[in-house]
Short mmCIF file of C-alpha atoms in Angstrom, two decimals:
data_model
loop_
_atom_site.label_atom_id
_atom_site.label_comp_id
_atom_site.label_asym_id
_atom_site.label_seq_id
_atom_site.Cartn_x
_atom_site.Cartn_y
_atom_site.Cartn_z
CA MET A 23 87.33 111.98 51.52
CA ALA A 24 89.49 109.76 51.96
CA THR A 25 91.22 109.90 55.79
CA ASN A 26 94.76 107.50 56.29
CA VAL A 27 95.22 105.38 59.73
CA MET A 28 98.50 106.14 60.64
CA ALA A 29 101.16 104.58 62.81
CA PRO A 30 101.77 107.04 65.65
CA MET A 31 104.81 105.29 66.27
CA THR A 32 107.68 102.20 65.74
CA GLY A 33 106.47 99.32 66.53
CA LYS A 34 104.16 96.02 66.39
CA ILE A 35 101.00 94.82 65.11
CA VAL A 36 99.74 92.54 67.40
CA ARG A 37 95.57 93.08 66.75
CA ILE A 38 93.53 94.57 63.79
CA ASN A 39 90.01 95.04 65.11
CA VAL A 40 88.09 95.69 61.50
CA GLU A 41 87.70 94.61 58.78
CA PRO A 42 87.45 95.91 55.09
CA GLY A 43 84.04 97.37 54.33
CA GLU A 44 83.26 97.54 58.26
CA THR A 45 82.06 100.86 59.50
CA VAL A 46 83.27 102.97 62.08
CA ALA A 47 83.21 106.25 64.59
CA GLU A 48 85.81 108.24 65.71
CA ASP A 49 88.42 107.09 68.08
CA PHE A 50 87.23 103.13 68.16
CA GLU A 51 90.06 100.83 68.54
CA ILE A 52 90.86 100.12 65.10
CA LEU A 53 95.01 98.47 65.85
CA VAL A 54 96.59 97.53 68.83
CA ILE A 55 100.45 98.51 68.13
CA GLU A 56 103.43 96.71 70.75
CA ALA A 57 106.33 99.69 71.59
CA MET A 58 108.41 99.83 74.28
CA LYS A 59 106.70 96.38 75.80
CA MET A 60 103.24 98.11 75.78
CA GLU A 61 100.64 97.52 73.95
CA THR A 62 98.60 101.19 72.53
CA PRO A 63 95.92 101.22 70.84
CA ILE A 64 95.03 103.27 67.85
CA TYR A 65 91.75 105.10 67.01
CA ALA A 66 89.88 106.13 64.21
CA PRO A 67 90.90 109.74 63.49
CA CYS A 68 86.96 110.47 62.63
CA ASP A 69 83.98 108.91 61.43
CA GLY A 70 84.03 106.77 58.41
CA MET A 71 84.26 103.35 56.87
CA ILE A 72 86.93 100.85 56.70
CA GLU A 73 88.18 100.95 52.75
CA LYS A 74 91.36 99.36 53.11
CA ILE A 75 94.04 97.34 55.71
CA LEU A 76 97.00 97.67 54.29
CA LYS A 77 99.24 95.08 57.31
CA LYS A 78 98.23 92.44 59.14
CA VAL A 79 99.13 91.27 62.32
CA GLY A 80 102.85 91.00 63.16
CA ASP A 81 103.85 93.41 60.99
CA GLU A 82 106.47 95.83 62.60
CA VAL A 83 105.10 99.54 61.80
CA GLU A 84 107.36 102.27 61.54
CA GLU A 85 106.49 105.61 62.59
CA ASP A 86 103.81 107.64 59.88
CA ASP A 87 103.15 104.35 58.28
CA VAL A 88 99.09 104.00 56.32
CA ILE A 89 97.96 101.14 58.09
CA ALA A 90 94.88 101.36 56.78
CA LEU A 91 92.55 103.89 54.73
CA MET A 92 89.50 105.05 55.71
CA ALA A 93 86.57 107.52 53.33
CA MET B 11 123.84 63.60 129.02
CA ILE B 12 122.06 67.65 129.40
CA GLY B 13 125.19 68.98 128.64
CA PRO B 14 125.82 68.06 125.36
CA LEU B 15 122.49 68.21 124.15
CA SER B 16 122.59 71.86 124.98
CA ALA B 17 125.24 72.04 123.47
CA LEU B 18 123.90 70.50 120.40
CA ILE B 19 120.53 72.76 120.85
CA LYS B 20 122.75 76.13 121.28
CA THR B 21 124.58 75.16 117.89
CA THR B 22 121.65 75.86 115.77
CA GLY B 23 119.91 79.17 115.22
CA PHE B 24 116.81 78.80 117.03
CA VAL B 25 118.24 80.13 120.12
CA HIS B 26 119.39 82.74 118.14
CA LEU B 27 116.54 84.13 116.90
CA THR B 28 114.91 87.74 117.95
CA PRO B 29 111.72 89.29 117.44
CA GLY B 30 113.71 91.99 115.15
CA MET B 31 115.00 88.98 112.84
CA ILE B 32 110.77 87.49 112.70
CA PHE B 33 109.91 90.65 111.56
CA MET B 34 112.35 91.26 109.32
CA TRP B 35 111.73 87.92 107.53
CA ILE B 36 107.98 89.25 107.30
CA ILE B 37 109.57 92.86 104.93
CA GLY B 38 111.33 89.48 102.97
CA LEU B 39 108.66 87.40 103.09
CA VAL B 40 106.06 90.80 101.50
CA LEU B 41 108.62 91.77 98.95
CA ILE B 42 108.78 88.15 97.67
CA TYR B 43 104.56 88.57 97.85
CA LEU B 44 104.54 91.97 96.22
CA ALA B 45 107.48 90.38 93.11
CA ILE B 46 105.03 87.52 92.54
CA LYS B 47 101.62 88.78 92.85
CA LYS B 48 101.94 92.30 92.15
CA GLU B 49 104.35 91.85 90.04
CA TYR B 50 106.70 94.66 91.13
CA GLU B 51 109.33 94.88 89.82
CA PRO B 52 109.77 91.16 90.40
CA LEU B 53 113.74 90.87 88.51
CA LEU B 54 114.29 92.97 91.62
CA LEU B 55 112.52 92.31 94.68
CA LEU B 56 112.09 88.66 93.67
CA PRO B 57 116.32 88.18 95.44
CA ILE B 58 116.36 91.18 97.27
CA GLY B 59 112.94 89.67 99.21
CA PHE B 60 115.26 86.39 99.70
CA GLY B 61 118.26 88.57 100.48
CA ILE B 62 116.45 89.52 103.28
CA LEU B 63 114.69 86.28 104.66
CA LEU B 64 118.85 84.82 104.63
CA ALA B 65 120.28 87.55 106.20
CA ASN B 66 118.13 86.92 108.79
CA LEU B 67 119.01 84.08 110.07
CA PRO B 68 121.32 83.68 112.75
CA LEU B 69 124.88 81.94 112.71
CA SER B 70 124.70 80.95 109.24
CA GLY B 71 127.52 83.46 108.17
CA LEU B 72 126.58 84.23 104.85
CA MET B 73 127.38 87.82 105.53
CA THR B 74 130.68 87.50 107.46
CA PRO B 75 133.87 89.81 105.98
CA GLU B 76 135.89 88.49 104.26
CA HIS B 77 134.16 84.21 104.44
CA GLY B 78 130.78 84.86 104.46
CA LEU B 79 129.37 83.95 100.20
CA LEU B 80 126.61 86.53 100.33
CA TRP B 81 129.86 89.59 101.74
CA LYS B 82 131.70 88.25 98.55
CA PHE B 83 128.95 89.17 96.05
CA TYR B 84 128.35 92.63 97.96
CA GLU B 85 131.93 93.43 98.16
CA TYR B 86 133.03 91.98 94.62
CA GLY B 87 130.00 92.74 92.96
CA ILE B 88 128.06 96.36 94.54
CA HIS B 89 132.20 97.80 96.51
CA TRP B 90 133.92 97.50 93.78
CA GLU B 91 131.73 99.28 91.30
CA ILE B 92 130.87 96.50 89.13
CA ILE B 93 127.24 95.54 89.03
CA PRO B 94 126.18 98.78 88.12
CA PRO B 95 128.16 99.36 85.41
CA ILE B 96 127.09 96.25 83.96
CA ILE B 97 123.83 97.03 83.96
CA PHE B 98 124.27 100.78 82.23
CA LEU B 99 125.82 98.41 79.65
CA GLY B 100 122.58 97.04 79.08
CA ILE B 101 120.60 100.13 79.53
CA GLY B 102 122.32 101.77 76.72
CA ALA B 103 122.03 97.97 74.46
CA PHE B 104 117.94 98.60 74.53
CA THR B 105 118.35 102.58 74.68
CA ASP B 106 116.66 104.09 72.00
CA PHE B 107 118.37 107.55 72.18
CA GLY B 108 116.25 108.50 68.31
CA PRO B 109 113.05 110.08 70.77
CA LEU B 110 115.38 112.34 72.49
CA LEU B 111 117.84 113.65 69.45
CA ALA B 112 114.17 114.47 67.77
CA ASN B 113 113.29 116.29 70.49
CA PRO B 114 116.64 118.55 71.27
CA ARG B 115 114.71 120.85 74.25
CA LEU B 116 112.79 118.03 75.46
CA ILE B 117 116.44 116.99 77.35
CA PHE B 118 115.85 119.91 79.82
CA LEU B 119 112.83 117.73 81.57
CA GLY B 120 115.00 115.52 82.20
CA ALA B 121 117.51 117.98 83.76
CA GLY B 122 114.39 119.43 85.62
CA ALA B 123 113.27 116.45 87.61
CA GLN B 124 116.23 116.23 89.09
CA ALA B 125 115.24 119.14 91.44
CA GLY B 126 113.78 116.78 93.47
CA VAL B 127 117.39 114.63 94.33
CA TYR B 128 118.48 118.17 95.10
CA VAL B 129 115.56 119.51 97.58
CA THR B 130 115.61 116.33 98.77
CA PHE B 131 119.40 116.01 99.86
CA PHE B 132 118.79 119.73 101.51
CA ALA B 133 115.66 118.64 103.17
CA ALA B 134 117.51 115.09 104.86
CA HIS B 135 120.78 117.28 105.59
CA ALA B 136 118.18 119.87 107.44
CA MET B 137 116.62 116.77 109.14
CA GLY B 138 120.23 115.47 110.59
CA PHE B 139 121.29 112.97 108.46
CA ASN B 140 124.58 113.80 107.53
CA ILE B 141 126.05 114.74 104.36
CA MET B 142 127.25 111.36 102.86
CA GLU B 143 123.76 109.56 103.65
CA ALA B 144 121.81 112.86 102.68
CA ALA B 145 122.59 112.43 98.95
CA THR B 146 122.20 108.80 98.56
CA ILE B 147 118.60 109.71 99.77
CA GLY B 148 118.25 112.11 97.22
CA ILE B 149 119.47 110.38 94.48
CA ILE B 150 116.14 107.95 94.35
CA GLY B 151 114.81 110.99 93.71
CA GLY B 152 115.94 110.41 90.37
CA ALA B 153 114.76 106.63 90.16
CA ASP B 154 117.13 104.73 88.49
CA GLY B 155 117.79 101.56 91.08
CA PRO B 156 121.34 101.10 89.62
CA THR B 157 122.75 104.84 90.09
CA THR B 158 121.19 104.58 93.77
CA ILE B 159 123.56 101.50 94.11
CA PHE B 160 126.27 103.13 92.75
CA LEU B 161 126.42 106.45 95.18
CA ALA B 162 125.12 104.43 98.76
CA SER B 163 127.73 102.17 98.27
CA LYS B 164 130.31 105.20 97.61
CA LEU B 165 129.03 107.49 99.87
CA ALA B 166 126.32 105.60 102.14
CA PRO B 167 126.77 101.75 102.25
CA GLN B 168 124.98 101.47 105.95
CA LEU B 169 121.90 102.84 104.11
CA LEU B 170 122.13 101.05 100.40
CA GLY B 171 119.82 98.39 101.51
CA ALA B 172 116.64 100.23 102.38
CA CYS B 173 117.66 103.23 100.09
CA ALA B 174 117.66 100.21 97.31
CA VAL B 175 114.34 98.76 97.87
CA ALA B 176 113.09 102.62 98.35
CA ALA B 177 114.26 103.22 95.03
CA TYR B 178 112.81 100.01 93.23
CA SER B 179 109.23 99.67 94.68
CA TYR B 180 108.68 103.41 94.62
CA MET B 181 109.48 102.52 90.66
CA ALA B 182 107.01 100.12 90.78
CA MET B 183 104.90 101.83 91.95
CA VAL B 184 104.44 105.11 89.07
CA PRO B 185 101.74 104.57 87.48
CA ILE B 186 100.30 105.36 91.67
CA ILE B 187 102.36 107.88 92.43
CA GLN B 188 102.67 109.98 89.46
CA PRO B 189 99.16 110.50 88.04
CA PRO B 190 97.57 112.01 90.35
CA ILE B 191 100.13 114.74 90.46
CA MET B 192 99.99 115.22 87.15
CA ARG B 193 96.21 115.48 86.58
CA LEU B 194 96.59 118.15 89.72
CA MET B 195 99.26 120.58 88.43
CA THR B 196 97.48 120.46 84.43
CA THR B 197 94.50 121.87 83.16
CA GLN B 198 92.42 118.58 80.34
CA ALA B 199 93.44 121.65 78.09
CA GLU B 200 97.29 121.62 78.89
CA ARG B 201 96.87 117.09 78.42
CA LYS B 202 95.31 117.65 74.86
CA ILE B 203 98.10 119.53 73.12
CA ARG B 204 98.89 117.72 70.70
CA MET B 205 103.45 117.05 70.13
CA LYS B 206 104.46 118.61 67.17
CA LYS B 207 106.04 115.81 65.10
CA GLY B 208 110.67 115.96 65.85
CA ARG B 209 112.74 115.82 63.02
CA LYS B 210 113.91 112.05 61.20
CA ILE B 211 116.91 111.19 62.88
CA SER B 212 119.50 109.78 60.37
CA LYS B 213 121.27 106.13 61.60
CA ARG B 214 124.86 108.04 61.84
CA GLU B 215 123.62 110.88 64.42
CA LYS B 216 122.41 107.84 65.97
CA LEU B 217 125.97 106.66 65.95
CA LEU B 218 128.26 109.83 66.84
CA PHE B 219 125.08 110.32 69.47
CA PRO B 220 126.64 107.41 71.89
CA ILE B 221 130.65 108.37 71.78
CA VAL B 222 129.82 112.56 71.65
CA SER B 223 127.89 112.42 75.02
CA THR B 224 130.90 109.89 76.40
CA PHE B 225 133.45 113.10 75.41
CA LEU B 226 131.00 115.72 76.59
CA ILE B 227 129.80 114.43 80.16
CA ILE B 228 132.88 112.90 81.32
CA LEU B 229 135.09 115.57 80.45
CA LEU B 230 132.04 117.86 81.98
CA VAL B 231 131.68 115.42 85.71
CA PRO B 232 134.68 113.06 85.53
CA ALA B 233 132.78 110.96 88.85
CA SER B 234 129.98 110.43 85.86
CA ALA B 235 132.35 107.60 84.35
CA PRO B 236 132.21 104.40 84.96
CA LEU B 237 128.16 104.61 84.62
CA ILE B 238 128.07 106.85 81.83
CA ALA B 239 130.90 104.87 79.73
CA MET B 240 128.96 101.56 79.71
CA LEU B 241 125.98 103.24 78.99
CA MET B 242 126.97 104.52 75.90
CA LEU B 243 129.72 101.54 75.04
CA GLY B 244 125.71 99.79 75.76
CA ASN B 245 124.51 102.33 73.24
CA LEU B 246 127.60 101.95 70.76
CA PHE B 247 126.70 98.05 70.35
CA ARG B 248 123.18 98.92 69.65
CA GLU B 249 123.72 101.59 67.10
CA ALA B 250 127.09 100.50 65.26
CA GLY B 251 124.86 97.04 63.55
CA VAL B 252 127.79 94.76 63.10
CA VAL B 253 127.77 93.04 66.75
CA GLU B 254 124.20 91.97 67.25
CA ARG B 255 126.11 89.58 69.39
CA LEU B 256 127.35 91.47 72.57
CA LYS B 257 124.12 93.88 71.93
CA ASN B 258 122.24 91.13 72.70
CA ALA B 259 124.18 89.92 75.24
CA ALA B 260 124.11 93.48 77.45
CA GLN B 261 120.86 93.24 77.41
CA ASN B 262 119.39 89.44 77.68
CA GLU B 263 121.91 86.99 79.70
CA LEU B 264 125.12 89.31 80.88
CA MET B 265 122.31 91.92 81.99
CA ASN B 266 120.20 88.75 83.46
CA ILE B 267 123.49 87.23 84.91
CA VAL B 268 124.42 90.17 87.45
CA THR B 269 120.55 90.77 88.10
CA ILE B 270 120.71 87.66 90.52
CA PHE B 271 123.98 88.85 91.72
CA LEU B 272 122.57 92.57 92.79
CA GLY B 273 119.00 91.14 94.05
CA LEU B 274 120.50 88.69 96.29
CA PRO B 275 123.44 90.76 98.54
CA ILE B 276 121.27 93.84 98.18
CA GLY B 277 118.56 92.15 100.61
CA ALA B 278 121.48 90.23 102.18
CA THR B 279 122.78 93.49 104.13
CA MET B 280 119.00 94.15 104.98
CA ASN B 281 119.81 92.67 109.12
CA ALA B 282 117.79 93.05 111.87
CA GLN B 283 120.30 95.86 113.38
CA VAL B 284 120.70 97.83 110.25
CA PHE B 285 116.99 97.86 108.77
CA LEU B 286 114.69 98.47 112.36
CA GLN B 287 116.27 101.91 112.99
CA PRO B 288 113.62 104.64 113.10
CA LYS B 289 115.79 106.36 110.40
CA VAL B 290 114.63 103.73 107.44
CA LEU B 291 110.97 105.39 107.82
CA PHE B 292 112.41 108.30 107.08
CA ILE B 293 114.54 107.21 104.15
CA PHE B 294 111.02 105.87 102.61
CA GLY B 295 109.45 108.67 103.29
CA LEU B 296 111.91 111.50 101.95
CA GLY B 297 112.51 108.99 98.95
CA LEU B 298 108.84 109.36 97.90
CA MET B 299 109.22 112.98 98.83
CA ALA B 300 111.80 113.10 96.34
CA PHE B 301 109.58 111.16 93.40
CA MET B 302 107.25 113.41 94.37
CA VAL B 303 108.77 116.59 94.35
CA SER B 304 111.25 115.10 90.68
CA THR B 305 107.35 115.11 89.10
CA ALA B 306 105.64 117.80 89.77
CA PHE B 307 109.02 119.75 89.00
CA GLY B 308 109.24 118.39 85.72
CA ILE B 309 105.50 119.78 85.22
CA LEU B 310 106.12 123.25 86.35
CA LEU B 311 109.71 123.06 83.56
CA ALA B 312 107.53 122.22 81.02
CA LYS B 313 104.66 124.41 81.56
CA THR B 314 107.47 127.24 82.10
CA MET B 315 108.84 126.38 78.41
CA ASN B 316 105.60 127.12 77.14
CA LEU B 317 105.25 130.40 78.16
CA PHE B 318 109.04 130.76 76.20
CA SER B 319 107.46 129.30 72.96
CA SER B 320 104.89 129.46 70.37
CA ASN B 321 105.72 125.58 69.97
CA LYS B 322 103.56 123.93 73.73
CA ILE B 323 104.93 120.42 75.12
CA ASN B 324 102.69 118.99 76.39
CA PRO B 325 103.75 119.17 80.27
CA LEU B 326 102.85 115.55 81.01
CA LEU B 327 106.18 115.30 79.58
CA GLY B 328 107.89 116.50 82.31
CA ALA B 329 107.00 114.03 84.52
CA ALA B 330 108.69 111.73 82.31
CA GLY B 331 111.89 113.60 83.30
CA VAL B 332 112.24 110.63 85.92
CA SER B 333 114.53 108.04 84.79
CA ALA B 334 111.82 104.79 85.42
CA VAL B 335 111.98 103.84 81.63
CA PRO B 336 110.34 103.16 80.08
CA MET B 337 107.43 103.18 83.42
CA ALA B 338 107.89 106.76 83.67
CA ALA B 339 106.55 107.65 79.96
CA ARG B 340 104.20 105.10 79.68
CA VAL B 341 102.74 106.97 82.45
CA VAL B 342 102.87 109.99 80.33
CA HIS B 343 100.80 108.45 77.40
CA LYS B 344 98.17 106.45 79.48
CA VAL B 345 97.00 110.00 81.55
CA GLY B 346 97.31 111.95 78.06
CA THR B 347 95.15 109.47 76.41
CA GLU B 348 92.50 110.06 79.88
CA ALA B 349 92.39 113.29 77.77
CA ASP B 350 92.43 112.62 73.95
CA LYS B 351 92.53 109.33 73.55
CA GLN B 352 93.97 109.77 69.82
CA ASN B 353 97.37 111.60 71.51
CA TYR B 354 100.06 109.70 70.66
CA LEU B 355 102.36 111.12 73.62
CA LEU B 356 104.64 107.77 73.97
CA MET B 357 107.15 108.47 72.15
CA TYR B 358 108.30 111.88 72.62
CA ALA B 359 107.81 110.80 76.35
CA MET B 360 110.52 108.47 76.22
CA GLY B 361 113.28 111.65 75.83
CA PRO B 362 113.01 113.31 78.51
CA ASN B 363 112.73 109.86 80.19
CA VAL B 364 116.04 108.54 78.52
CA ALA B 365 117.57 112.42 79.26
CA GLY B 366 116.34 111.75 83.11
CA VAL B 367 118.51 108.88 83.08
CA ILE B 368 121.75 110.56 82.27
CA GLY B 369 120.43 113.32 85.06
CA THR B 370 120.25 111.52 87.46
CA VAL B 371 124.32 109.82 87.05
CA ILE B 372 125.71 113.13 86.61
CA ALA B 373 123.52 114.01 89.79
CA ALA B 374 125.10 110.73 91.25
CA GLY B 375 128.66 112.37 89.98
CA ILE B 376 128.18 115.55 90.86
CA PHE B 377 127.35 114.21 94.55
CA VAL B 378 130.55 111.77 93.93
CA THR B 379 133.15 114.83 93.13
CA LEU B 380 132.19 117.20 95.81
CA LEU B 381 130.90 115.23 98.75
CA THR B 382 134.24 112.30 98.51
CA PRO B 383 137.27 113.51 99.97
#
């Protein structure tokens, strides 16, 4: 089942720690969003493989934007 | 020969130094150290620290009424109530009230966290501070620097330096002071509560917010007008979308300029005679109490609201009701993620956080209304 990794808040992506094809465990730090001058790590919502990454470092994201797909 | 020489020596500051002044140098240097080394509110504590050094150099005349340079900064910037409202213009320009509008019931948390202000007001009054001084000390609990300065300059100018330093120090220490209280007062299960998403806020709502709240708040508490007016004007700049330049000037250049003229004279009010009194220790003690009570009461209020609603609030959000923006919201987020890594509370916490700013201004406005003759 595919799971979306979504932005929990509006902000800018400052780091992406995974590559497509990589297997991650739940709570693995997938990427970091900067909002309110603070870096917030975004964790994997479940165990699985990163299927696709839709955004890149430096992109501004809105709340609920899909950043990556996990399978 | 001895006569003229000794006269010359007497014109230097050295012979007029007192132990109190040297003690104040140490305080000034500690603040400068904390600002540079620990980055505790460096934008304020650095000029304040330097101002303290200057105020405790004898014969400089910097704070001489009518003539001294720093006295003029103080008189026309702070006493005339110009700088704190200009700071609020900048705060308005960079504050997004969206999180507040998305979860309007979180406004109550911003109001609840003003409890520390009033509890401390009564405590300070009971301890022998006069009613004006007690109000000024209480407002430290709102954790809002410009509001504290605004109120102190109106009600108790003699306490301004101490109260401002207390307020800014405690704001810098939000990440140290708040978490133990937050952990103590919430259960692991409560900290894990995930917030339901608020509704989406339209551009029009955000645009109407500063206008409607200006009317509402100023009609309700007219004495809060100087701060609210500028706060909401700044926010209107932000949300209007057509005056990008004014928005940027308000939140960057103008804000930076007045910050310089705010910190320096505040430090300069802290000369040894005024500052080295047992009173000042009480101010710091009571200020800390105000801050802690505000934090605790915000959490309690969130827990109380949960008793009456099935849509649970994470009680940690209550701690963000103090107006240290955005430090308090960050702390809430961090403590929340300790319990559940995937609980992203930051944006929800910004709601009570910005409500707290307005709450503290209203609290100050109420004091001004009731206490000024």
